[in-house]
Short mmCIF file of C-alpha atoms in Angstrom, two decimals:
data_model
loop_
_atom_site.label_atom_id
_atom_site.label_comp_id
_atom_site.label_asym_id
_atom_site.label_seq_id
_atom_site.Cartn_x
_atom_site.Cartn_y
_atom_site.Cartn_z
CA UNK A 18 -134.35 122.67 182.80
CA UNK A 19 -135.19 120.29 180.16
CA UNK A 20 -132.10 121.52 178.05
CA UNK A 21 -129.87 120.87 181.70
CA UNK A 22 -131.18 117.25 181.73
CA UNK A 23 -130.62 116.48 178.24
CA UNK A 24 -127.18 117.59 178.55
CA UNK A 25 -126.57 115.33 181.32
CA UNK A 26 -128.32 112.33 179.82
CA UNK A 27 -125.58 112.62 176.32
CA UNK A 28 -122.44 113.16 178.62
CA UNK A 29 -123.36 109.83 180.07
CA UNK A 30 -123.73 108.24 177.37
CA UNK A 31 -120.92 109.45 176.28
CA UNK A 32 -119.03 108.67 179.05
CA UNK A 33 -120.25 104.75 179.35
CA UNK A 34 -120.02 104.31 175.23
CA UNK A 35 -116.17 105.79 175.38
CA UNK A 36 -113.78 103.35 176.04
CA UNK A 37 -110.50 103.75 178.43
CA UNK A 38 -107.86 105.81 176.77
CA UNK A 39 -104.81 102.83 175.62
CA UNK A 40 -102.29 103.74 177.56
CA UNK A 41 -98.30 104.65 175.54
CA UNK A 42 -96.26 102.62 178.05
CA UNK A 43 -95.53 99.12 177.45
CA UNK A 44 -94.62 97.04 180.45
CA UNK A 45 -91.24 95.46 179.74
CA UNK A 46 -88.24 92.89 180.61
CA UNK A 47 -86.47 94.65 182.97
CA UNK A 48 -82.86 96.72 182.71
CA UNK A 49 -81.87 96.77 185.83
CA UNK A 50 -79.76 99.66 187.27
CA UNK A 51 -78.17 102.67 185.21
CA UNK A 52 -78.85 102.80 181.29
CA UNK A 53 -77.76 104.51 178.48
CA UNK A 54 -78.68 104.92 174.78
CA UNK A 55 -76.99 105.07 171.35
CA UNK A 56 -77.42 104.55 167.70
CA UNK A 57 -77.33 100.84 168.66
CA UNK A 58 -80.07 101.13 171.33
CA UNK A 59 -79.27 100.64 174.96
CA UNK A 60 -76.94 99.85 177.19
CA UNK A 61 -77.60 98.57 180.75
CA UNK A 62 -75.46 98.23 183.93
CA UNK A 63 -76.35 96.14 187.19
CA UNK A 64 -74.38 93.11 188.65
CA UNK A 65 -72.63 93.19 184.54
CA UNK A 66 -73.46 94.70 181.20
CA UNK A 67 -76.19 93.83 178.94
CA UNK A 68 -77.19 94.97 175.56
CA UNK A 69 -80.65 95.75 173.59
CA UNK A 70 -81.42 97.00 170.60
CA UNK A 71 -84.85 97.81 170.85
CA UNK A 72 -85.52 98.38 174.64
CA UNK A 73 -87.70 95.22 175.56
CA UNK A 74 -84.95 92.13 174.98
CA UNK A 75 -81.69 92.11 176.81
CA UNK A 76 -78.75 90.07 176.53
CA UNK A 77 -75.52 90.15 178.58
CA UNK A 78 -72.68 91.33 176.87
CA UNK A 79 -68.87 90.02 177.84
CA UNK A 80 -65.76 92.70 178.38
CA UNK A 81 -62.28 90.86 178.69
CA UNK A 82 -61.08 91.56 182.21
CA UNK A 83 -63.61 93.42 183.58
CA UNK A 84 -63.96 92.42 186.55
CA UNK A 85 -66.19 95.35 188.59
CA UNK A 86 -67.99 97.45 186.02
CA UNK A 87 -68.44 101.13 187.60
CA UNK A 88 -70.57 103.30 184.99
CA UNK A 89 -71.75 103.29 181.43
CA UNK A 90 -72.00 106.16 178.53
CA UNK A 91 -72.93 106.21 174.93
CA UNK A 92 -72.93 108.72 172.48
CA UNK A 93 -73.77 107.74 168.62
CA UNK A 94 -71.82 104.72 167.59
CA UNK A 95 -69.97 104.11 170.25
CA UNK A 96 -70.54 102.67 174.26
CA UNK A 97 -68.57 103.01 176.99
CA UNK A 98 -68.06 101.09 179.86
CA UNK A 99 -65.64 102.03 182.97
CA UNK A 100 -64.66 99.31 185.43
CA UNK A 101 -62.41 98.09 187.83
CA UNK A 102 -59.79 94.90 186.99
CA UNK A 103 -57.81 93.27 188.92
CA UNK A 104 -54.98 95.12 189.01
CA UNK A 105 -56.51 98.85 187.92
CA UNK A 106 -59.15 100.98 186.18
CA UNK A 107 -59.63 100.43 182.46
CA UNK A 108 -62.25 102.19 180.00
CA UNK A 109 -63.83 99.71 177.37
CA UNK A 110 -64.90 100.87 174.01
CA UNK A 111 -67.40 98.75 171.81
CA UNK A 112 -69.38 99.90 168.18
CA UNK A 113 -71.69 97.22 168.37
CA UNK A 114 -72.11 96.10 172.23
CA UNK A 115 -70.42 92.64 171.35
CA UNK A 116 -66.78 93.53 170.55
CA UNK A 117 -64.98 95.50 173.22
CA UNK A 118 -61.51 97.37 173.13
CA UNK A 119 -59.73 98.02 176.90
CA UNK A 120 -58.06 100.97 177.37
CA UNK A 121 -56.20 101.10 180.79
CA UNK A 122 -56.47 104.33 182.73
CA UNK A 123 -54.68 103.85 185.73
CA UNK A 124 -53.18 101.42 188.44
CA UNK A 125 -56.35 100.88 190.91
CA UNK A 126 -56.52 102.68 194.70
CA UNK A 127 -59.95 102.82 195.23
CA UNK A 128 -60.66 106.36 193.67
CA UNK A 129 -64.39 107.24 193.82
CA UNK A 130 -65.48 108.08 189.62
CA UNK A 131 -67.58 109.21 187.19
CA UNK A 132 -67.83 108.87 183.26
CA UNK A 133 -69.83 110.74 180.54
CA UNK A 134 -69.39 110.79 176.46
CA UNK A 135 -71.45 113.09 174.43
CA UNK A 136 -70.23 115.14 170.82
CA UNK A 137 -67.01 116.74 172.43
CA UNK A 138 -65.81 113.09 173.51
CA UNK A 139 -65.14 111.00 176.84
CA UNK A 140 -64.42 112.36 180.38
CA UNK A 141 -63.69 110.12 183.27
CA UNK A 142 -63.82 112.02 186.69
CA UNK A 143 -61.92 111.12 189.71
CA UNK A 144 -61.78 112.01 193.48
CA UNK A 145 -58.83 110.76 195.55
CA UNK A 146 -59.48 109.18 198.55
CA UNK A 147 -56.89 110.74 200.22
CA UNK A 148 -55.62 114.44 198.30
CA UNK A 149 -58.15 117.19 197.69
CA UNK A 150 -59.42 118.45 194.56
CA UNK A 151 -60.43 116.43 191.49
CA UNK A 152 -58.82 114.44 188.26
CA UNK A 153 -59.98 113.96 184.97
CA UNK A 154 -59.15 112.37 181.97
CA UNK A 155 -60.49 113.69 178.79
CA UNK A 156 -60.26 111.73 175.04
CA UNK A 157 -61.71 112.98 171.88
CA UNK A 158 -62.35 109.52 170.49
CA UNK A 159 -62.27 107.42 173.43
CA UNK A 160 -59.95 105.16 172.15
CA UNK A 161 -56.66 106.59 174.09
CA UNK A 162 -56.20 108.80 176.61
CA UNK A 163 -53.57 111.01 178.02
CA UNK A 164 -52.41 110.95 181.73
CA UNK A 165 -54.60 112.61 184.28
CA UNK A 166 -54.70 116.06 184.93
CA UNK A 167 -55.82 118.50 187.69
CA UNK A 168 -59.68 119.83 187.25
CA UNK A 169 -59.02 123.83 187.92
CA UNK A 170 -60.40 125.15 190.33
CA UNK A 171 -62.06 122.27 191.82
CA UNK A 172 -58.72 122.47 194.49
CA UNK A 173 -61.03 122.96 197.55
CA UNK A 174 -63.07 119.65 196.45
CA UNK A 175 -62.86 117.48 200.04
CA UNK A 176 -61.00 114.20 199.25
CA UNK A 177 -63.23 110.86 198.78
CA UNK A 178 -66.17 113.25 196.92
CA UNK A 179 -68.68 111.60 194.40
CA UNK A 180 -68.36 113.98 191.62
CA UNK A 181 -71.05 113.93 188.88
CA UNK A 182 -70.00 114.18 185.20
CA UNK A 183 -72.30 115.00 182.48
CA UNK A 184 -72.01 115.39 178.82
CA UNK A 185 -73.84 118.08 177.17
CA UNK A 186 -73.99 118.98 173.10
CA UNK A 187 -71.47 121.88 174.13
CA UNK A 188 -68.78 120.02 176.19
CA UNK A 189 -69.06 118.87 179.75
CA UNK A 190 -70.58 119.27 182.95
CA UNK A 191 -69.00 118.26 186.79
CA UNK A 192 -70.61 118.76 190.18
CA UNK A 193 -67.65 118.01 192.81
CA UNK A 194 -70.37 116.23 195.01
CA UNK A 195 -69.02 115.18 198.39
CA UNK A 196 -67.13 112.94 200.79
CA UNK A 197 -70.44 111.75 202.62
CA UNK A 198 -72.29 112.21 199.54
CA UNK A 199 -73.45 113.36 196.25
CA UNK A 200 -74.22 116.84 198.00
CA UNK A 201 -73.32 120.05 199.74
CA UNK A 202 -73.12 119.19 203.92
CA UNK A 203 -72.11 121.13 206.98
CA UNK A 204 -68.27 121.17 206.96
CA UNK A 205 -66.70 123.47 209.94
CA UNK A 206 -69.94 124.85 211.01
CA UNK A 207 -70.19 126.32 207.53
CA UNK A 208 -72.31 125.35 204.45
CA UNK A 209 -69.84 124.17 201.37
CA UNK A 210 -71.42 126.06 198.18
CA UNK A 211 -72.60 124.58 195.21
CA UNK A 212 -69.56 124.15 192.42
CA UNK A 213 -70.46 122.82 188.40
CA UNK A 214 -67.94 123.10 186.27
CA UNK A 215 -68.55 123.71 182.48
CA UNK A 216 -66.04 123.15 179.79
CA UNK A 217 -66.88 123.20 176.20
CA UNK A 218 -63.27 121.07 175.47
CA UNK A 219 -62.71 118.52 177.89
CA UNK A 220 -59.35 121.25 178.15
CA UNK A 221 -60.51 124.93 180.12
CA UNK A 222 -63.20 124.70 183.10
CA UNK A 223 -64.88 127.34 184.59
CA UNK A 224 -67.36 127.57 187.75
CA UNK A 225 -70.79 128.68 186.56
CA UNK A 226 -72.58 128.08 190.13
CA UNK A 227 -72.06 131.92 190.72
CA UNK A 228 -75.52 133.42 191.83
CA UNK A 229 -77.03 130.05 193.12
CA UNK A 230 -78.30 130.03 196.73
CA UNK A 231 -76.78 126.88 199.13
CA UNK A 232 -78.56 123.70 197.61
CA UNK A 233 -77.43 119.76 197.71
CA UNK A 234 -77.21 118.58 194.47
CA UNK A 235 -79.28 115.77 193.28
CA UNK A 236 -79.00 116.07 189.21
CA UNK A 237 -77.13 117.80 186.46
CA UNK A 238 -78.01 118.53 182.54
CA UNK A 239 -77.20 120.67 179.81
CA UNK A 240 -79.20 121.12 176.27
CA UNK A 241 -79.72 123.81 174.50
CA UNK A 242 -77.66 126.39 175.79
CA UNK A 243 -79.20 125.94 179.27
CA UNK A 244 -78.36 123.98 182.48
CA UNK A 245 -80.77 122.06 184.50
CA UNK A 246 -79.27 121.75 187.66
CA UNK A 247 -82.21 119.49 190.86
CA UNK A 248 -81.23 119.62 193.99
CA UNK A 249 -83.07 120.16 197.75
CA UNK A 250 -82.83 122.70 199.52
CA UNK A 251 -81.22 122.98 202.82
CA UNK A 252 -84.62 124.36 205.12
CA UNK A 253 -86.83 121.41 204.42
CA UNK A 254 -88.73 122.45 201.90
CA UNK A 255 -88.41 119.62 199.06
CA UNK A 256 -86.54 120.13 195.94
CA UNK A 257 -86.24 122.19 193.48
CA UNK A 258 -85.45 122.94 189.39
CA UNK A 259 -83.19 125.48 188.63
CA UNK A 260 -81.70 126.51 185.57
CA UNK A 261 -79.18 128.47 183.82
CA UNK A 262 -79.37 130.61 180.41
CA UNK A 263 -77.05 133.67 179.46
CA UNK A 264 -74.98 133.22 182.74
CA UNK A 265 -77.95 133.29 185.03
CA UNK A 266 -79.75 130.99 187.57
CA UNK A 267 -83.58 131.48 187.86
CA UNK A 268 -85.24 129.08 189.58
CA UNK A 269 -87.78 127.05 187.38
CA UNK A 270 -91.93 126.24 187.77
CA UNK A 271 -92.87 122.16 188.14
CA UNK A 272 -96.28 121.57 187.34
CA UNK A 273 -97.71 119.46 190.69
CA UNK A 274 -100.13 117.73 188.64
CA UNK A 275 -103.69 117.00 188.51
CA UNK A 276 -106.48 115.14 190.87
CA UNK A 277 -107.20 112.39 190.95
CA UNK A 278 -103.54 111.41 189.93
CA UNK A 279 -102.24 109.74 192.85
CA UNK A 280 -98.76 111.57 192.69
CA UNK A 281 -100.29 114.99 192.99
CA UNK A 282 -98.72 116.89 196.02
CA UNK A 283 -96.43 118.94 197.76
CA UNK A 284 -92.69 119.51 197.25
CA UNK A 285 -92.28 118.08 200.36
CA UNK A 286 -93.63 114.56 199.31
CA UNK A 287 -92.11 114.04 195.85
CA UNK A 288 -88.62 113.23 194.74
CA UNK A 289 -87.43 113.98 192.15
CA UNK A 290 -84.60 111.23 190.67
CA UNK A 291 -83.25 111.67 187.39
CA UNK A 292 -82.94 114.19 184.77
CA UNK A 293 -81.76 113.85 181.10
CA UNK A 294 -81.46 115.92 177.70
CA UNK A 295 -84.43 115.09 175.56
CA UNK A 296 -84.29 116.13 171.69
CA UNK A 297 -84.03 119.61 172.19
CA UNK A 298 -85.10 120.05 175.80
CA UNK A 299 -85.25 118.01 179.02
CA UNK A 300 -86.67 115.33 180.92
CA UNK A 301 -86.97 114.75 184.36
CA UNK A 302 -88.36 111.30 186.13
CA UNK A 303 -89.76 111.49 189.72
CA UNK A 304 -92.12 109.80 192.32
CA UNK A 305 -94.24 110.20 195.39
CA UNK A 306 -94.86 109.33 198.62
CA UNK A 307 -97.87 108.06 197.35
CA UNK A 308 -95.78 105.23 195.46
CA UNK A 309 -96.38 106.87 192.00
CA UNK A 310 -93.90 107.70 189.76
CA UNK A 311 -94.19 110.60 186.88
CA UNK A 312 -91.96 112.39 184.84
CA UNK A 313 -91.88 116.24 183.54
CA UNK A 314 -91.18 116.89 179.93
CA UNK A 315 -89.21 120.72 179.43
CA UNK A 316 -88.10 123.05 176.64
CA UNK A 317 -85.73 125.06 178.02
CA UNK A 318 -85.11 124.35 181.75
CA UNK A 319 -87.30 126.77 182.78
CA UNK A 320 -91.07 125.30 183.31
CA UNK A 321 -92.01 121.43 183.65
CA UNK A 322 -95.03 120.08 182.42
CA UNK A 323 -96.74 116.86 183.78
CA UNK A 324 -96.86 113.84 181.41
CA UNK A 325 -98.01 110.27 181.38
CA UNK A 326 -101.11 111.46 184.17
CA UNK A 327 -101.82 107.94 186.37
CA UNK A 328 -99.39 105.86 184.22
CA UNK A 329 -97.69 104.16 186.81
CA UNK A 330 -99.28 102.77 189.31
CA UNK A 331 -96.77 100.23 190.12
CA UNK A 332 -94.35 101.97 189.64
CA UNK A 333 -92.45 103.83 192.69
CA UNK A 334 -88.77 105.10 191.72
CA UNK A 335 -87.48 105.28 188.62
CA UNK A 336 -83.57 103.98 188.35
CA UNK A 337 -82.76 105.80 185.15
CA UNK A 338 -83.73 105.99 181.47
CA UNK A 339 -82.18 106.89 178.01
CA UNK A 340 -83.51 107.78 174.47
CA UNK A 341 -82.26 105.00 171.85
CA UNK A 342 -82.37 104.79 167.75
CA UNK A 343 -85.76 104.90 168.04
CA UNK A 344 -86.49 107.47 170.91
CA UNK A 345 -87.60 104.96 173.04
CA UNK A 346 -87.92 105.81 176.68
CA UNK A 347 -86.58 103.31 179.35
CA UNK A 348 -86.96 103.24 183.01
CA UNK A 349 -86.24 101.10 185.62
CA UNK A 350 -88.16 100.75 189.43
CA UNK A 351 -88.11 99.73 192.47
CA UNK A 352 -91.27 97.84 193.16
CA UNK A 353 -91.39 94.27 191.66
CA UNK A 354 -93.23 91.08 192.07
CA UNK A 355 -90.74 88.28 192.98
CA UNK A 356 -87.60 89.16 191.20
CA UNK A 357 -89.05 91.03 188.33
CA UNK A 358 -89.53 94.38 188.90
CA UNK A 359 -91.52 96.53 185.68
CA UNK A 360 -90.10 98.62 183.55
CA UNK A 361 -92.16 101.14 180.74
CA UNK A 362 -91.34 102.19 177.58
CA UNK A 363 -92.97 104.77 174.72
CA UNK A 364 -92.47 106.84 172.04
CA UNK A 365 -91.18 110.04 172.98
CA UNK A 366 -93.35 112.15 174.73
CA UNK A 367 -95.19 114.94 172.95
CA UNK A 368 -91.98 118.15 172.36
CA UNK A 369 -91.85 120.28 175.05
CA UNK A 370 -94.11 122.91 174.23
CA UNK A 371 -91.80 126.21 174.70
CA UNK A 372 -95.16 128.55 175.37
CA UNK A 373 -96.58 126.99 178.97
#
């Protein structure tokens, strides 16, 4: 008995001599909307384009002609920015964020697309708003491009789709998405199935969905030989992480969390937003009804551990984030006081540990 009370008597005093943990996220100016890093730090996309070296300053950057700007990607020394003009679409290429190059794509008709540069060069995906199936244009360097051409077997793809492209260290990655949507909907009384299209070229696709169940796509990633594909599923039941290695799908395990972390809880009440390759592995932001976000650190695809525990509070979706020079995490949300709404930023997480 005496042994039970001294034990009690040195945890508290442990507990009221040990100060708060210091928390690894830094609350910072805010980069509003999408963002993107490279090996000059980030690039950020809302109303215009702004630059940052380190994460936590931002300064707007100018593109001659731009007048709409659409979508950003990065990829070592180079940024990319795809926007509208006023008489077309053009693709503007910049090694230092200050300087950019235009290169015209096309005359402009409204085309829904998407854009994503990674080792194997820079893909712009397009969906017509009037003819099925899907255009792409593909450039090594991103400095010129040749003329569109036919995505194969993306023919079925409804017209006016909002296809997803993603760059991946062994090519390229596009979910057709769809006319009302970024997802899979009821089209004829039937279900339209889930279509990603890999190509390690930018030159032959092929349809790797094969052996998924019907899903609406939310998110797309490749690393490491695997793909990360979040989407919900179509009985109510939240959404889900699967994943792809040697030509199968296997759905993956998400770690809920841990009391008394207010995002702990069911599928049903979390979201999850935004997934990225993260050195070797993944990452993948979310939040809660609760009006917590969290992300999920991963090796391979196939488990997701919890990390920052309680970090953010104040924080309720994330926008996006990106890993810069100095893998720096970014993230952008929608709570704010007045017009400034927080953003975080670390040092990497901990690397996904490949044995939980």
């Amino acid at each position: 008995m005496a042994f039970r009370l001294l034990l009690v008597l040195v945890l508290l005093l442990a507990a009221c001599s040990s100060e708060p943990p210091t928390s690894p996220w830094t609350r910072v100016e805010p980069a509003r909307g999408a963002v993107d890093g490279w090996d000059r730090g980030f690039l950020a996309l809302d109303q215009g384009v702004s630059v940052s070296a380190d994460g936590r300053d931002w300064d707007p950057t100018y593109l001659d002609g731009l007048d709409e700007p659409i979508a950003t990607a990065a990829h070592g020394s180079s940024a990319y920015v795809l926007g509208a003009t006023t008489i077309g679409l053009s693709l503007w290429r910049s090694d230092d964020g200050q300087r950019w190059d235009e290169v015209p794509l096309s005359e402009w008709d409204d085309a829904t697309v998407a854009l994503a540069a990674g080792p194997r060069g820079v893909l712009v995906v397009r969906s017509d708003t009037e003819h099925a199936g899907l255009s792409y244009w593909h450039s090594r360097d991103g400095r010129s491009f040749d003329a569109p051409k036919p995505l194969p077997g993306a023919e079925a793809v409804l017209p006016n789709s909002s296809p997803l492209a993603v760059a991946t260290p062994d090519g390229f990655l596009v979910e057709p998405g769809h006319a009302y949507g970024s997802a899979s909907v009821p089209v004829d009384d039937e279900i339209d199935p889930v279509r990603v299209y890999a190509s390690p070229d930018g030159v032959g696709w092929e349809d790797i969905a094969g052996g998924l169940p019907l899903l609406s796509v939310d998110g797309l990633a490749g690393n490491g030989g695997a793909v990360v594909l979040v989407a919900s599923s179509l009985d109510g039941e939240g959404q889900q992480v699967w994943f792809r290695r040697d030509g199968v799908w296997r759905q993956a395990g998400i770690d809920p969390g841990r009391l008394p972390d207010p995002a702990v809880g069911p599928a049903v009440g979390r979201s999850l937003d935004r997934v990225r390759d993260w050195g070797d592995g993944f990452v993948l932001l979310g939040h809660a009804v609760t009006q917590a976000g969290y992300l999920w650190t991963s090796a391979d695809g196939s488990g997701w551990n919890r990390y920052g525990e309680g970090e953010f509070d104040s924080t309720r979706v994330y926008r996006d984030f990106a890993v810069g020079p100095t893998t720096m995490v970014t993230a952008d949300s929608d709570t704010w006081i007045g017009d400034v709404r927080p953003v975080f930023a670390t040092n990497p997480p901990p690397p996904p540990d490949p044995t939980r």
